[in-house]
mmCIF file of C-alpha atoms in Angstrom:
data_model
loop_
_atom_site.group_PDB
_atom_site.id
_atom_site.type_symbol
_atom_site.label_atom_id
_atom_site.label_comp_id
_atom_site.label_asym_id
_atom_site.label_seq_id
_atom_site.Cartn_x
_atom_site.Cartn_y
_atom_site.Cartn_z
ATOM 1 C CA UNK T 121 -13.150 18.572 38.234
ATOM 2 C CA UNK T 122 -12.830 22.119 39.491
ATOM 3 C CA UNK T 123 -15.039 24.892 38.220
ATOM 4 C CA UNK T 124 -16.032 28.595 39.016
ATOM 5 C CA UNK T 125 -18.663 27.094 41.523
ATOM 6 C CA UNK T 126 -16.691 24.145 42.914
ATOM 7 C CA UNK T 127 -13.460 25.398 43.260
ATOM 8 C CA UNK T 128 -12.928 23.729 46.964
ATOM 9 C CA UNK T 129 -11.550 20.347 46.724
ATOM 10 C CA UNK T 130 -14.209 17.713 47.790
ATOM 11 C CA UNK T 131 -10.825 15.049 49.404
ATOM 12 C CA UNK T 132 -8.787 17.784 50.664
ATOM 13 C CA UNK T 133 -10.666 20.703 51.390
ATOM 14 C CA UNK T 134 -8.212 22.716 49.276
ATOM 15 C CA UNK T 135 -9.190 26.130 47.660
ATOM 16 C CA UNK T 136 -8.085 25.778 44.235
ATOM 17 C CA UNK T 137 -9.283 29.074 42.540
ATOM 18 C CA UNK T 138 -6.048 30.301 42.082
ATOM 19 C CA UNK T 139 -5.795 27.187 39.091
ATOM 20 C CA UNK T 140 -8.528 28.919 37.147
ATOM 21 C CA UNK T 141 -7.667 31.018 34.416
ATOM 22 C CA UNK T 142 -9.811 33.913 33.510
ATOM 23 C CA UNK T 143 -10.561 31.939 29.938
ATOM 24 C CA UNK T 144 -11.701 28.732 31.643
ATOM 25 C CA UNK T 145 -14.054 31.342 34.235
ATOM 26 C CA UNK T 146 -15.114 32.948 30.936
ATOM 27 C CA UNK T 147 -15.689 29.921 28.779
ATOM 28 C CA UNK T 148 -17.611 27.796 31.569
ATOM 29 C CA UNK T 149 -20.284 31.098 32.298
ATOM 30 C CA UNK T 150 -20.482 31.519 28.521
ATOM 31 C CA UNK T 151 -21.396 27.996 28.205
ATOM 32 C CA UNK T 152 -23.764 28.066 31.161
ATOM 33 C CA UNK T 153 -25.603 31.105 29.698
ATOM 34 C CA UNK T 154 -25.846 29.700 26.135
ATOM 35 C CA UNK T 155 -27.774 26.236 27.853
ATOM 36 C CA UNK T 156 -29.913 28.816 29.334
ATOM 37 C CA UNK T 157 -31.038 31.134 26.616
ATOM 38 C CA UNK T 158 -31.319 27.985 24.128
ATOM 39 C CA UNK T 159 -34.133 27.046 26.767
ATOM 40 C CA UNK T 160 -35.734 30.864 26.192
ATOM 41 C CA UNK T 161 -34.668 31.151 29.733
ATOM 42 C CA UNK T 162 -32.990 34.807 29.166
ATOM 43 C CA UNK T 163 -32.882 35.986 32.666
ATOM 44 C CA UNK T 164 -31.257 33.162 33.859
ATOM 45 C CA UNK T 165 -28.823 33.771 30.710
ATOM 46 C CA UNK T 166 -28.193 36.999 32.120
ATOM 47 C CA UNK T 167 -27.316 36.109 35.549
ATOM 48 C CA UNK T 168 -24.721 33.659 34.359
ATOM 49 C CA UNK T 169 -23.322 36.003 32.661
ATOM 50 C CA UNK T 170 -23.282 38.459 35.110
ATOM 51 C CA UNK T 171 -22.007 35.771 37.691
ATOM 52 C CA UNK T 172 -18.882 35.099 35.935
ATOM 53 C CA UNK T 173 -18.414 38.702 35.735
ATOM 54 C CA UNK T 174 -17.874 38.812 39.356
ATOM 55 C CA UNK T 175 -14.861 35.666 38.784
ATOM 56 C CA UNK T 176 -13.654 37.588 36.108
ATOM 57 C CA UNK T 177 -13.678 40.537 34.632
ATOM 58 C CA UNK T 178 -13.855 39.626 30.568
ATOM 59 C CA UNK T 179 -14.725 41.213 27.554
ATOM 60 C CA UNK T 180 -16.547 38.603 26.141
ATOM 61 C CA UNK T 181 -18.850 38.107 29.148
ATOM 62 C CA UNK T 182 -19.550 41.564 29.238
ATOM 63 C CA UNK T 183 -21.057 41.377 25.595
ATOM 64 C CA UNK T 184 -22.709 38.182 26.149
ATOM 65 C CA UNK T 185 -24.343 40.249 29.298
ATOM 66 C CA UNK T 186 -24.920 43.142 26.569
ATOM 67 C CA UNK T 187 -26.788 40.612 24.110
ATOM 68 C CA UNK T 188 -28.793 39.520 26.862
ATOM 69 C CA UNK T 189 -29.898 42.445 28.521
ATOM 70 C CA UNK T 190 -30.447 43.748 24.690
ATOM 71 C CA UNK T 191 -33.107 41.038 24.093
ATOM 72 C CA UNK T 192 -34.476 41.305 27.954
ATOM 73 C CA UNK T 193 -35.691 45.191 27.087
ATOM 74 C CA UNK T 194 -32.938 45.803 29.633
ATOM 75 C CA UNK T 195 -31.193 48.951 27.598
ATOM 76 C CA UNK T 196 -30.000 49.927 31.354
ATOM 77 C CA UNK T 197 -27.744 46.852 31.853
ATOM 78 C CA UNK T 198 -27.201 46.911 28.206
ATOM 79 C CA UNK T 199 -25.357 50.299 28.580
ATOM 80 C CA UNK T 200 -23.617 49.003 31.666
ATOM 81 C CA UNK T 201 -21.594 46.069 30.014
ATOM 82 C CA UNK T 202 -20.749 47.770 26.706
ATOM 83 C CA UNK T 203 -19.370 50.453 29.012
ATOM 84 C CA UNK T 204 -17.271 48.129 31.147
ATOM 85 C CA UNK T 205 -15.790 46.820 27.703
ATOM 86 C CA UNK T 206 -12.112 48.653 27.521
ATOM 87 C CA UNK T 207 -12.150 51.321 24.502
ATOM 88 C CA UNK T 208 -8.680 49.466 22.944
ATOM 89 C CA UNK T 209 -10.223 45.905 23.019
ATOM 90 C CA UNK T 210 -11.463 44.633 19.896
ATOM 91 C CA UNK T 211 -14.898 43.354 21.372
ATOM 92 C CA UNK T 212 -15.736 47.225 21.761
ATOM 93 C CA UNK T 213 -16.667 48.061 18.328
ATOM 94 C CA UNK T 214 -19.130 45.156 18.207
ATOM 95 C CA UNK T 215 -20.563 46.246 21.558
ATOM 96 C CA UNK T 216 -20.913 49.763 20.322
ATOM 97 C CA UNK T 217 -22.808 48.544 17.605
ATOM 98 C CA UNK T 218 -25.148 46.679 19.683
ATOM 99 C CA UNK T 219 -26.051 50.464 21.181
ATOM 100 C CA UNK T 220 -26.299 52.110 17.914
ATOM 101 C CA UNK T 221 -28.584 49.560 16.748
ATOM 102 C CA UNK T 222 -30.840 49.454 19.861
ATOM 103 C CA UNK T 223 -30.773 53.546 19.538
ATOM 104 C CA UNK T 224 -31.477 53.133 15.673
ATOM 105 C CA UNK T 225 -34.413 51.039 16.463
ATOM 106 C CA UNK T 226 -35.927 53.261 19.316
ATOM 107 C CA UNK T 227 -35.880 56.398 17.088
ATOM 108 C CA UNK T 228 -37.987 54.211 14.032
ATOM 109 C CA UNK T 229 -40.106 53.336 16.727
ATOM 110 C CA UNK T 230 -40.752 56.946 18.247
ATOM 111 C CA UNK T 231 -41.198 58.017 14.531
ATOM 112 C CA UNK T 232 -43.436 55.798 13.376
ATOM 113 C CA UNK T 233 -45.685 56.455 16.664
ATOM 114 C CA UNK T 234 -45.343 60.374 15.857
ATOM 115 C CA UNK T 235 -46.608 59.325 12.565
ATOM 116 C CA UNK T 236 -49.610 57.385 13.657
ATOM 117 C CA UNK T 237 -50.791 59.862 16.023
ATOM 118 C CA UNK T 238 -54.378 61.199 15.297
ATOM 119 C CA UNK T 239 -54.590 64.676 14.471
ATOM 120 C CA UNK T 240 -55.967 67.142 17.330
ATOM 121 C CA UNK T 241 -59.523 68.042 17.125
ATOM 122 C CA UNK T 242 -60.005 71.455 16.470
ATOM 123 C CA UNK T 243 -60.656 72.651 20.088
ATOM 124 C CA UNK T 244 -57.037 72.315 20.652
ATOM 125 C CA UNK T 245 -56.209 73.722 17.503
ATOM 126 C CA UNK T 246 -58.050 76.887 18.307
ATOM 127 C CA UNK T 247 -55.950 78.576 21.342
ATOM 128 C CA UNK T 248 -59.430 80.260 22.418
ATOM 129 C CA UNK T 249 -61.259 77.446 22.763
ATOM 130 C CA UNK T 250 -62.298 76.142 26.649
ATOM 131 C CA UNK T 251 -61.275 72.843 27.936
ATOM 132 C CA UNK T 252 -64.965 71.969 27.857
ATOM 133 C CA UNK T 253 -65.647 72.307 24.487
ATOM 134 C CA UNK T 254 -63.266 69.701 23.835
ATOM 135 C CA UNK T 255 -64.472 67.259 26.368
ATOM 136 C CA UNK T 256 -67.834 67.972 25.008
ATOM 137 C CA UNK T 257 -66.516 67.177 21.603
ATOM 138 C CA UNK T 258 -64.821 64.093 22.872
ATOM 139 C CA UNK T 259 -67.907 62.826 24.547
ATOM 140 C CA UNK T 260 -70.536 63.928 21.628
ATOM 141 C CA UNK T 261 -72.339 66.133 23.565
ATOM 142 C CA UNK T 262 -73.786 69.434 22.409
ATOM 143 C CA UNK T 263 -71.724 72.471 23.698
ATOM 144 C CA UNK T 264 -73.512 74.475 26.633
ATOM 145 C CA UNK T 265 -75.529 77.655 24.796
ATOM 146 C CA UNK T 266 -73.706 80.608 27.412
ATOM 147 C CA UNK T 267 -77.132 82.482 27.083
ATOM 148 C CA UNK T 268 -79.052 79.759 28.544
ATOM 149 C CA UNK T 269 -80.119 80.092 32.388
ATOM 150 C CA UNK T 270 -77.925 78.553 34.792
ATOM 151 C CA UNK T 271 -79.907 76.207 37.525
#
């Protein structure tokens, strides 16, 4: 049996790439990175992925890669495969979703920690006020009286 990974022939010695279609390169690194990330092993998900990337160049691998990188907290490598997806294939609306929905999910996430933010003490509030008053408030201490002699 050839595959991506054994493509020389073990009798012969014969480099049979050229009989691999880009579908079989696809289907064996999709099925590779599926064993993977049904074992929670995500990473290694990824770099299948990514590895039959570098056989072939198909949509479907790059949004497999997308996925991945997606549930990784990879949004870098996320960005990269959805971008490598041609605009006129039909895998690229599904991979632009994948962004909108990571985006949609790190603006509820910066607006619900805006939210949850303690007010500012009113040191801070006051532009007069001296960075040591508000330490002083943080710590609990009484301010310093300015009339008092200095040591």
């Amino acid at each position: 049996m050839i595959a991506p990974d054994r493509y020389i022939c073990p009798n012969c010695g014969e480099d049979l790439q050229h009989l691999l279609l880009p579908e079989t390169i696809a289907e064996y690194f999709q099925a590779r990175a599926h064993e993977s990330s049904e074992r929670g092993e995500l990473g290694v998900a990824l770099a299948e992925a990514e590895r039959g990337l570098t056989y072939a160049n198909i949509s479907e691998l790059h949004l497999l890669a997308a996925i991945l990188a997606k549930q990784l907290g990879r949004p870098d490598r996320m960005r990269q495969h959805v971008a490598a997806i041609p605009v006129d294939d039909t895998l690229r609306s599904e991979a632009e979703w994948l962004l909108r929905s990571h985006q949609d999910r790190e603006r509820a996430l910066q607006e619900a920690a805006r939210q949850t933010q303690t007010p500012l003490p009113r040191s801070l509030a006051n532009a007069h006020a001296s960075s040591n008053s508000f330490l002083d408030e943080l710590l609990g201490a009484d301010p310093p009286d300015p009339a008092a002699p200095k040591s």
